[in-house]
Tab-separated table of C-alpha atoms in Angstrom:
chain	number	residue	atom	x	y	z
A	1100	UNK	CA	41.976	99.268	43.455
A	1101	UNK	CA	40.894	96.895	45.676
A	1102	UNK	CA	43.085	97.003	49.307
A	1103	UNK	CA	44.378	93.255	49.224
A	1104	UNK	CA	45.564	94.111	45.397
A	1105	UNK	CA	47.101	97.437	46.779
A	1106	UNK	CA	48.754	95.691	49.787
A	1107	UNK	CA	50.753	93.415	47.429
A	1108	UNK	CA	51.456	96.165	45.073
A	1109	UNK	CA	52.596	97.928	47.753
A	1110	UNK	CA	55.178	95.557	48.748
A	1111	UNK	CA	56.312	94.844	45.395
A	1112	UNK	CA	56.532	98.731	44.974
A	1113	UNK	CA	58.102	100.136	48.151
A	1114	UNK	CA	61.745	101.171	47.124
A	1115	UNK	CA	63.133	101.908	51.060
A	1116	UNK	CA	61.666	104.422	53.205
A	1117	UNK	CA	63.809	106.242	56.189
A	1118	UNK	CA	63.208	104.016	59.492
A	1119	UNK	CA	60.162	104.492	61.938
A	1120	UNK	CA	58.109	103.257	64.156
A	1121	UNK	CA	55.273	101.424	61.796
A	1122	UNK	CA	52.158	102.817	62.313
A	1123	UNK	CA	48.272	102.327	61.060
A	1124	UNK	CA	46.100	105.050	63.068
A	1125	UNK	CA	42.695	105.653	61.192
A	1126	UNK	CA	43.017	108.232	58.284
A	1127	UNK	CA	41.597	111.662	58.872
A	1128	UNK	CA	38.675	112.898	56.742
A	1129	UNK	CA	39.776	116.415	55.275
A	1130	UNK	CA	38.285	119.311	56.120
A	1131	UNK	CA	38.817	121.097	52.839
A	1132	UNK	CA	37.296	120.936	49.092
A	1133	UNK	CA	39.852	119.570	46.396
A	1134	UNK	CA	42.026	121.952	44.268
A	1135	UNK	CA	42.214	120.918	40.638
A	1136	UNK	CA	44.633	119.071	39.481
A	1137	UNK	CA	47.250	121.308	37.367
A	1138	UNK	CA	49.708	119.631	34.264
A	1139	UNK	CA	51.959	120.880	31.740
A	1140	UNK	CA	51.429	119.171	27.938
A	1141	UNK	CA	51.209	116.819	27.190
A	1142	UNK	CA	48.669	115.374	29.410
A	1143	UNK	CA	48.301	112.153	30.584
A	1144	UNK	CA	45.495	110.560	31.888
A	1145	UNK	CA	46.347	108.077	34.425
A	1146	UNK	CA	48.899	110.249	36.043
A	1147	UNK	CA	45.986	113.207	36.192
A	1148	UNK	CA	43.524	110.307	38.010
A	1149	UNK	CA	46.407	109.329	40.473
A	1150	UNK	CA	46.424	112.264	42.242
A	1151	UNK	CA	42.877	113.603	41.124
A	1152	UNK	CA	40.417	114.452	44.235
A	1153	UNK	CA	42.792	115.713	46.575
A	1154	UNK	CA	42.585	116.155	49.787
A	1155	UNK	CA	41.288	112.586	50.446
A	1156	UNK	CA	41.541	110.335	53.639
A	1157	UNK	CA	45.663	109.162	52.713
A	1158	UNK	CA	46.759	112.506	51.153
A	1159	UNK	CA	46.143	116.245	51.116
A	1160	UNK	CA	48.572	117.260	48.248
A	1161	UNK	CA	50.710	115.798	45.811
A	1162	UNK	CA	53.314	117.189	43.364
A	1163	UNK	CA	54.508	115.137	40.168
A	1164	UNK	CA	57.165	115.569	37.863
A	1165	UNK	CA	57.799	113.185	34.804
A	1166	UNK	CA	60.713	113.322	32.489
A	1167	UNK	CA	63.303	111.766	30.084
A	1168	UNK	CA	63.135	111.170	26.452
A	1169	UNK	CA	59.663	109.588	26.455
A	1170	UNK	CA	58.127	113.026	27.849
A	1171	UNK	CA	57.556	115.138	30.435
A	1172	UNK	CA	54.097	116.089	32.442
A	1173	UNK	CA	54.157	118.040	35.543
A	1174	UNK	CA	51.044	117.984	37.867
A	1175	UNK	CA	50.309	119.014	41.387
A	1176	UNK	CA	46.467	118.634	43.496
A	1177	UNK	CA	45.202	119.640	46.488
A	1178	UNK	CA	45.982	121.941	49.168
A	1179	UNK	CA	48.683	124.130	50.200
A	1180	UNK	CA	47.053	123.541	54.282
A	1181	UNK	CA	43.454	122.662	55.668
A	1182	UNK	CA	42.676	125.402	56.952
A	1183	UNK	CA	42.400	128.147	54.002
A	1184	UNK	CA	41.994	125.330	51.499
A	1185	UNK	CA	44.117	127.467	48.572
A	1186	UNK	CA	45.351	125.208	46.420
A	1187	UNK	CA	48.972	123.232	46.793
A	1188	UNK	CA	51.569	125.264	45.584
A	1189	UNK	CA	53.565	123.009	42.951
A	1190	UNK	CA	57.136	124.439	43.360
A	1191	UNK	CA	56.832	124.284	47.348
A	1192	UNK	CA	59.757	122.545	49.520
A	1193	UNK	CA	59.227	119.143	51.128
A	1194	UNK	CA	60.926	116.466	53.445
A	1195	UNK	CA	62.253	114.443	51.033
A	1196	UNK	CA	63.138	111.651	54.238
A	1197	UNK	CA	65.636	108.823	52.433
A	1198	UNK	CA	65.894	110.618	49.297
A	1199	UNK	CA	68.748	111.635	51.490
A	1200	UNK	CA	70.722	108.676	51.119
A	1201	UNK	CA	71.321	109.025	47.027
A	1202	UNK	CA	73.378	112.670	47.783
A	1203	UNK	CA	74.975	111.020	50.853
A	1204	UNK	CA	76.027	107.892	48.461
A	1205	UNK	CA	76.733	110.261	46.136
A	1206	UNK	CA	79.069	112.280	48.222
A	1207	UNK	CA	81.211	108.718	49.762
A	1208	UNK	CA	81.616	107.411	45.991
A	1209	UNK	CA	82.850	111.052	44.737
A	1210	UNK	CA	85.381	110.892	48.313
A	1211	UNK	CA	85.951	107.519	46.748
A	1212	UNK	CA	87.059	108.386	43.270
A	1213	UNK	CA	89.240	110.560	44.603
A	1214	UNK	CA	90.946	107.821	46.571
A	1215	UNK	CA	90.061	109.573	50.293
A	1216	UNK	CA	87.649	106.967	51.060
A	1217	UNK	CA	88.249	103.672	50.151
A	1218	UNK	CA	85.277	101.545	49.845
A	1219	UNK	CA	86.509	97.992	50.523
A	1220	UNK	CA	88.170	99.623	54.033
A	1221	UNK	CA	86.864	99.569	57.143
A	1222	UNK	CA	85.033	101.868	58.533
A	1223	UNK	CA	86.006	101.566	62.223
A	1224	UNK	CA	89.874	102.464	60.445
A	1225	UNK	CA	88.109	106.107	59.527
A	1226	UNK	CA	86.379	106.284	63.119
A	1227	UNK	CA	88.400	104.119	65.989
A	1228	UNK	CA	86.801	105.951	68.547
A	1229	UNK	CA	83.525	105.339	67.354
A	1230	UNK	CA	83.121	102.060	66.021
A	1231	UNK	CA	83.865	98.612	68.449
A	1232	UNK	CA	86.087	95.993	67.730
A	1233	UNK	CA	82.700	94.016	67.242
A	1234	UNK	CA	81.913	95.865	64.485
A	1235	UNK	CA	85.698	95.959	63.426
A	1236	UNK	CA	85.186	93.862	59.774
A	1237	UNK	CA	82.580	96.841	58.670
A	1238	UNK	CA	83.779	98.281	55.738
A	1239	UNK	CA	81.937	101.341	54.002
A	1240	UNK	CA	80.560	99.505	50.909
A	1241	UNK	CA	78.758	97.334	53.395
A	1242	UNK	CA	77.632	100.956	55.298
A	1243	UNK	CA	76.059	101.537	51.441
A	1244	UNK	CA	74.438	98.705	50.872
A	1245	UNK	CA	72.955	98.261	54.051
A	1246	UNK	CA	74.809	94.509	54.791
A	1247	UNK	CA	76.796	95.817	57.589
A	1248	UNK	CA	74.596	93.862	60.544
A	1249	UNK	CA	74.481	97.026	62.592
A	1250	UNK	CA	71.171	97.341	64.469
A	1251	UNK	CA	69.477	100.513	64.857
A	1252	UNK	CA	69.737	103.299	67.477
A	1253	UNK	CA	67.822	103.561	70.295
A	1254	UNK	CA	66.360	106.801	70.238
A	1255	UNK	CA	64.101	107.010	73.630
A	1256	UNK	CA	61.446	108.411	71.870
A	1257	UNK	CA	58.181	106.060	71.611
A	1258	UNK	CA	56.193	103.043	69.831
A	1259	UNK	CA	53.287	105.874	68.730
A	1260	UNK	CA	52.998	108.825	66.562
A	1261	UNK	CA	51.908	110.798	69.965
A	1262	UNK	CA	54.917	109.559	71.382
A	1263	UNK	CA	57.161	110.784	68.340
A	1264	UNK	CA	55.176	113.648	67.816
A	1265	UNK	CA	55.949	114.542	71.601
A	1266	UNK	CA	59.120	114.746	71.544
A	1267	UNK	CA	59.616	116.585	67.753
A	1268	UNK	CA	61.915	119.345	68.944
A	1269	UNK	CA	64.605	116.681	70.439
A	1270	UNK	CA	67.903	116.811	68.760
A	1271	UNK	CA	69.855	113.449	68.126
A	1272	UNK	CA	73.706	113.758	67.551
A	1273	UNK	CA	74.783	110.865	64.951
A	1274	UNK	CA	78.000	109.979	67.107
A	1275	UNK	CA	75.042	109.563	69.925
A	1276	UNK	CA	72.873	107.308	68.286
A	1277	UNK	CA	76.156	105.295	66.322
A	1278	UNK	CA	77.539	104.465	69.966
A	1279	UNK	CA	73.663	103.452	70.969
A	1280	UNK	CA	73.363	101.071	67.867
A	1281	UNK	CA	77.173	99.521	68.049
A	1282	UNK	CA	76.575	99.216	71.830
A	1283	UNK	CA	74.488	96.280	70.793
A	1284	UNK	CA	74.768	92.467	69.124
A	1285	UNK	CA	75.605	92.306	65.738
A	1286	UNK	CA	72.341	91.308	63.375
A	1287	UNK	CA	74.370	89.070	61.413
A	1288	UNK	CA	78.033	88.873	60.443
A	1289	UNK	CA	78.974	91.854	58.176
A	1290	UNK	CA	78.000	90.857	54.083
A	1291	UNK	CA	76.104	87.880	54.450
A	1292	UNK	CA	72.679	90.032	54.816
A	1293	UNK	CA	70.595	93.009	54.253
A	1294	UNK	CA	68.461	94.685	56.168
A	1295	UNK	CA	67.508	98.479	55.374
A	1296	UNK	CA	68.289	101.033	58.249
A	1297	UNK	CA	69.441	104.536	58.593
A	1298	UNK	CA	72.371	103.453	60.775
A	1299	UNK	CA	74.930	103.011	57.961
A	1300	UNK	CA	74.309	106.543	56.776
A	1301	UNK	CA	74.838	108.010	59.437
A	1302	UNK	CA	77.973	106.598	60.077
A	1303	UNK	CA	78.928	107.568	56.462
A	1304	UNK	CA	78.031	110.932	57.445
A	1305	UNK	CA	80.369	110.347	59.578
A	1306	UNK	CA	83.275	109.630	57.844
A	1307	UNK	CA	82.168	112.298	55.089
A	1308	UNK	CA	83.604	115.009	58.361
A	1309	UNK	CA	86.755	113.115	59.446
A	1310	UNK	CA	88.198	112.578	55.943
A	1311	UNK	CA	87.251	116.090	54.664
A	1312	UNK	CA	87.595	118.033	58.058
A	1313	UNK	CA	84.466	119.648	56.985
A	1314	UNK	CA	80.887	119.613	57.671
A	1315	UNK	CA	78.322	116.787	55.881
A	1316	UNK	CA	76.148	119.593	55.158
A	1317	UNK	CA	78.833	121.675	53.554
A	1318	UNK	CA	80.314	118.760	51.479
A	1319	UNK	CA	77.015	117.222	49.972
A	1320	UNK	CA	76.393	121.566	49.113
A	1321	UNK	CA	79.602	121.955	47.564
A	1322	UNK	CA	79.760	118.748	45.644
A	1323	UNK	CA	76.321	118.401	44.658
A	1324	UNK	CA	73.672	121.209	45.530
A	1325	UNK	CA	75.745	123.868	43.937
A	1326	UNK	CA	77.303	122.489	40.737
A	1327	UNK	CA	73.787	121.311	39.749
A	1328	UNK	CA	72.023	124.213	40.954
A	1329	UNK	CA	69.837	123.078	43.399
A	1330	UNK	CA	68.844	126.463	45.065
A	1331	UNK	CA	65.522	124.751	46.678
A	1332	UNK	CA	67.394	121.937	48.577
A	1333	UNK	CA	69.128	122.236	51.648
A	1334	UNK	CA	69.770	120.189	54.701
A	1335	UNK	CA	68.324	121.650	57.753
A	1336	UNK	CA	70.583	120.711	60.831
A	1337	UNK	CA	68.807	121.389	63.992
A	1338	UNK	CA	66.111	123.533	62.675
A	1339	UNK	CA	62.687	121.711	62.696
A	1340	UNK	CA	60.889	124.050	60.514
A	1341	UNK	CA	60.952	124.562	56.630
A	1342	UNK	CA	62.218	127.383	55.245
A	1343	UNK	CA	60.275	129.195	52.489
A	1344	UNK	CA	57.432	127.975	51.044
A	1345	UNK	CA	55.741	124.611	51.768
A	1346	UNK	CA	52.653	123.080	51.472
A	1347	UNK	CA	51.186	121.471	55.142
A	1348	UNK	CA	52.065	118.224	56.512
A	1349	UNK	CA	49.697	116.417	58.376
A	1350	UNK	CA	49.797	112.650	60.553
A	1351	UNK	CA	46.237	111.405	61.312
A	1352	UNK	CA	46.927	111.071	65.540
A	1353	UNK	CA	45.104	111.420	68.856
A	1354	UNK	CA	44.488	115.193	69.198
A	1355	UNK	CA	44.523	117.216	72.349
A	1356	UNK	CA	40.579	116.868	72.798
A	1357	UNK	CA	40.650	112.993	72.338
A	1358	UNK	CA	39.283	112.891	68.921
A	1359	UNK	CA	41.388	111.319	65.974
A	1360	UNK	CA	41.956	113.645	63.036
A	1361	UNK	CA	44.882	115.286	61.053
A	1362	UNK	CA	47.428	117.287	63.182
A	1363	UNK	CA	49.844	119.309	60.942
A	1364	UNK	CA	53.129	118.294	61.488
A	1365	UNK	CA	54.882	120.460	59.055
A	1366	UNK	CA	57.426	121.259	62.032
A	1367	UNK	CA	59.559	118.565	62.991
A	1368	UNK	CA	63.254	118.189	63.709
A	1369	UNK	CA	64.830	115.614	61.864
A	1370	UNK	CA	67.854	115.203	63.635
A	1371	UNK	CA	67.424	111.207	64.062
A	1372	UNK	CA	67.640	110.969	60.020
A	1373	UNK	CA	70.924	113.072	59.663
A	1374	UNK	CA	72.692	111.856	56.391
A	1375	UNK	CA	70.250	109.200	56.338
A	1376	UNK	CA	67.104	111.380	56.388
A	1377	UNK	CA	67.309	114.661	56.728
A	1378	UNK	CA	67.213	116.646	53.092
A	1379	UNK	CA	64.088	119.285	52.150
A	1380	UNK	CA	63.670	120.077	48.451
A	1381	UNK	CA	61.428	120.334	45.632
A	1382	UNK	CA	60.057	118.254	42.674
A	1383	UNK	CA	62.043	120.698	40.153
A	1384	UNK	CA	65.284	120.466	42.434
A	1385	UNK	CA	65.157	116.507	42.670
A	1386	UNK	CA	64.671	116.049	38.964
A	1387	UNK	CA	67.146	117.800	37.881
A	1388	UNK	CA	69.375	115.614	40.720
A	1389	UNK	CA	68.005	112.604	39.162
A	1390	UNK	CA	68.746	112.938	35.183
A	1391	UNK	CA	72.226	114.065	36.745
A	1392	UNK	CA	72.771	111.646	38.751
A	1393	UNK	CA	71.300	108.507	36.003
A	1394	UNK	CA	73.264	110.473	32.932
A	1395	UNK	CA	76.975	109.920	34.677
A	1396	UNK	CA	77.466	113.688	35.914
A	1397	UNK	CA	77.290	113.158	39.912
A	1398	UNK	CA	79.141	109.848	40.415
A	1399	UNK	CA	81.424	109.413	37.265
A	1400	UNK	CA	83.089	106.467	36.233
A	1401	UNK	CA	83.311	102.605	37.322
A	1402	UNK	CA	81.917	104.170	40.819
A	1403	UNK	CA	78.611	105.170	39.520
A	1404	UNK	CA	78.332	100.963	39.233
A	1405	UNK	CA	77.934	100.587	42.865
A	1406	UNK	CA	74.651	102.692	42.707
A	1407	UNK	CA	73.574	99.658	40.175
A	1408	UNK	CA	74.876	96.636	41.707
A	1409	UNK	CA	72.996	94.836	44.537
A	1410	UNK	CA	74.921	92.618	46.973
A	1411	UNK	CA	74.034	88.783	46.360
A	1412	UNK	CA	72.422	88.426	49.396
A	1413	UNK	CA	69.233	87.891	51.030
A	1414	UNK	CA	67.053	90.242	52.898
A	1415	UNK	CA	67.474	89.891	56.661
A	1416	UNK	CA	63.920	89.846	57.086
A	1417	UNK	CA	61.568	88.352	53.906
A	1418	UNK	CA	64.353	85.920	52.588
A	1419	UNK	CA	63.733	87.721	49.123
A	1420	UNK	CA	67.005	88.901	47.075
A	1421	UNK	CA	68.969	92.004	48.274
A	1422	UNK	CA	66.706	95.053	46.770
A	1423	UNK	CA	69.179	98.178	48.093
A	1424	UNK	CA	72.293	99.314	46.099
A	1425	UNK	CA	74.402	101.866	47.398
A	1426	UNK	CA	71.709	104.389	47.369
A	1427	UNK	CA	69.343	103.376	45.130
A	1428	UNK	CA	67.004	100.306	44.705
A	1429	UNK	CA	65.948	98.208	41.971
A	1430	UNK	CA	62.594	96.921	41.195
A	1431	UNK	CA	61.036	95.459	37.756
A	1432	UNK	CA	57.860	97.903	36.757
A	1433	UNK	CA	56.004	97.552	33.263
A	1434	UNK	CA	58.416	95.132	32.015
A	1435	UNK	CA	61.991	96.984	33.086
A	1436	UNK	CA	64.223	98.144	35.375
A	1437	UNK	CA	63.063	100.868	37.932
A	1438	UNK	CA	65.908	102.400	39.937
A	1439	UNK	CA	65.207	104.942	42.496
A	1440	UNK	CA	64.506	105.950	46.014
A	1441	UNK	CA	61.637	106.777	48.360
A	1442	UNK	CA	61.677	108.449	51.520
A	1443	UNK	CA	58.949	109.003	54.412
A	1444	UNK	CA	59.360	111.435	57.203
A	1445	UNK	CA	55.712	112.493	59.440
A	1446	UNK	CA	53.357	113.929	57.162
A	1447	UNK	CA	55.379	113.761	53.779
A	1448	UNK	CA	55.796	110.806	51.022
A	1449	UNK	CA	58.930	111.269	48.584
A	1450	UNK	CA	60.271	109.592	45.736
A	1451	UNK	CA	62.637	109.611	42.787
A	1452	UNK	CA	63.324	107.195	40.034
A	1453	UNK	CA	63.974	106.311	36.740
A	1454	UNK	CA	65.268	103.588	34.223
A	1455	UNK	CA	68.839	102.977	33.843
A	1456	UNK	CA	68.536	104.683	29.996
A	1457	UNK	CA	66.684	107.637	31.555
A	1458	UNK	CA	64.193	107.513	29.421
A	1459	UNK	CA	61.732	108.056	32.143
A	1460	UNK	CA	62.392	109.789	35.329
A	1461	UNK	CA	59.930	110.342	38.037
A	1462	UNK	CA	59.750	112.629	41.088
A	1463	UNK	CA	56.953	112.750	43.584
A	1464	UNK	CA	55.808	114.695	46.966
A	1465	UNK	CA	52.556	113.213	48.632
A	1466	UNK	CA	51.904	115.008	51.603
A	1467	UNK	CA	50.679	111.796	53.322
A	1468	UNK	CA	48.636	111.776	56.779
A	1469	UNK	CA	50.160	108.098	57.333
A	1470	UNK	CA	53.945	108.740	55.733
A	1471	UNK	CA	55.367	106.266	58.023
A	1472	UNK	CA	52.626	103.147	57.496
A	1473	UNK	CA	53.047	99.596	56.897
A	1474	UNK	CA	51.716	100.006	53.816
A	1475	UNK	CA	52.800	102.646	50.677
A	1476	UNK	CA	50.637	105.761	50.453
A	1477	UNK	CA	48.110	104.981	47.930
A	1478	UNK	CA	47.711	107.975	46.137
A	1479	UNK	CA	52.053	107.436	45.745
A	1480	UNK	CA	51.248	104.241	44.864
A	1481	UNK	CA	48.932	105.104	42.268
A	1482	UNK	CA	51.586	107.664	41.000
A	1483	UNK	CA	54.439	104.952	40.599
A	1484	UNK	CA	51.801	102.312	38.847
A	1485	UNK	CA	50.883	105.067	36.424
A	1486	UNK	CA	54.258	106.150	35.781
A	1487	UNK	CA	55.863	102.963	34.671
A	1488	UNK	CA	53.670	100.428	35.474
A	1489	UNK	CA	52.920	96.950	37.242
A	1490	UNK	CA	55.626	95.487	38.929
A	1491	UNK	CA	56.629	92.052	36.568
């Protein structure tokens, strides 16, 4: 695919990925041969290609999972790390980066239904400490959908992936970086925009501990990871590594003896993604989440609509039409619908998604040496495009 044809795919692909600095250093060039690409039956060609020749300059592994009633295939390629070369290990934990923000949607709308949040109320009424009388016409559906006009958090960290990569072990509390963002000018008056940022999560994260009394963590667990089973998925808190197995992330950086190459980056607090950005799972774990989740058995009732309605707005930035839901996203692949989310955090590419039927669910992992680029991965976008499609 030719890189002007990828660049506009990529844009008409891209389905929200956690905030970060954009960045475009050179790509590495790996240091270890390709593991074969692995699938279940039936196999499918184009999927198999996507992710064939692994590690490559964008990508050292990737782990697929298609499902639904049109069929499954499973495949994983490439490398568990660099260094030995053994191959990726296909039931391995990840950073799954915005993923995040389905379970923490998931988790306000199941408050909602039972009437302890209320969506259309304000969210400085949950948190008067917190949020200023600036921001006092907020209410939490606009904290979903990302029209709330609340810019982001300064974090104090950097413009580069040194920078960032620097300061890995610092730990962000969300009621720090919510006073940091609300300190600030309003974007735009509350639900007349969009504009994707982690901000409103966070302060739904928020309100997810005052209404309950309890933990974020502990809620999203109780009402999600353990009813569906999701013993590979956890949210980490302040611990920057991953626990049990994982295959390597690397970022393509400056490296201590000037050179530019991949640095693994596999350990990496995540503090600054919180509810918005903060979740570690597996391909298995997350597809499971998403036929749940599409088939009515996370969110029930009228509230599973606000995963499926955007805002009729414009985007903040490109003038387009609102793309973000509460949670999700919406874009038109192959001739249909495509609802899901993608996440990015250093050195690993996530998404999930499927069409409103569920007749075709995908998961992904790339473990991409540019996660946070301008651009989408393009072994992830190859993925998507073979999964379902063009984009209409």
């Amino acid at each position: 695919m030719r890189s002007s044809t990828r660049t506009l795919l990529a844009a008409a692909l891209v389905l929200g990925i956690a905030t970060g600095p954009a960045l475009t250093p050179a790509f590495a060039t790996p240091r270890a041969a390709p593991s074969a690409a692995s699938a279940t039956r039936p196999a499918n060609p184009d999927l198999s290609a996507a992710i064939a020749g692994l590690p490559r300059a964008d990508a050292t592994a990737a782990l697929v999972r298609v499902g639904g009633t049109e069929g499954s295939w499973q495949g994983s390629s490439g490398v568990h790390d660099l260094t030995s070369g053994a191959p990726a290990d296909p039931a391995a934990r990840f950073r799954a980066g915005s993923v995040t923000k389905v379970f923490t949607a998931a988790a306000v709308l199941q408050l909602a239904s039972e009437r302890r949040i209320d969506l259309d109320r304000t969210a400085r009424s949950y948190l008067p400490e917190l949020i200023p009388a600036r921001y006092a016409t907020v209410t939490v559906r606009q904290l979903l959908n990302h029209t709330h006009g609340i810019p982001p958090a300064d974090l104090a960290v950097g413009d580069t992936v040194e920078e960032w990569y620097a300061h890995r072990f610092d730990v962000h509390s969300p009621e720090a970086m919510v006073r940091s963002a609300t300190a600030k000018p309003r974007e735009f008056r509350p639900g007349t925009r969009q504009h994707y940022l982690n901000i409103g999560y966070t302060i739904a994260g928020l309100i997810v501990e005052r209404v309950t009394g309890d933990s974020y963590e502990h809620q999203v667990e109780r009402r999600i990871l353990r009813p569906l089973g999701l013993r590979d998925t956890y949210l980490p808190g302040e611990a920057a590594g991953i626990a049990g197995p994982y295959n390597h992330g690397y970022q393509t950086m400056r490296l201590d003896d000037g050179t530019t190459g991949p640095r693994d980056v596999s350990v990496w607090g995540v503090t600054d993604g919180w509810a918005a950005g903060d979740l570690i799972s597996t391909t298995a774990d997350l597809e499971r989440f998403t036929k749940a989740l599409f088939a009515g058995r996370v969110v029930r009732g009228p509230l599973l609509e606000e995963m499926f309605t955007l805002p009729r707005v414009a985007d903040l930035s490109s003038g387009d039409p609102a793309a973000y839901s509460a949670g999700l996203s919406m874009k038109r692949l192959g001739g249909r619908e495509v609802w899901g989310k993608t996440g990015g955090r250093w050195g690993y590419n996530t998404a999930i998604a499927s069409t409103r039927d569920g007749a075709r669910t995908l998961v992904y992992s790339v473990n991409s040496t540019d996660a946070k680029g301008q651009d989408m991965n393009p072994t992830a976008l190859n993925v998507m495009v073979s999964a379902y499609g063009l984009p209409d």
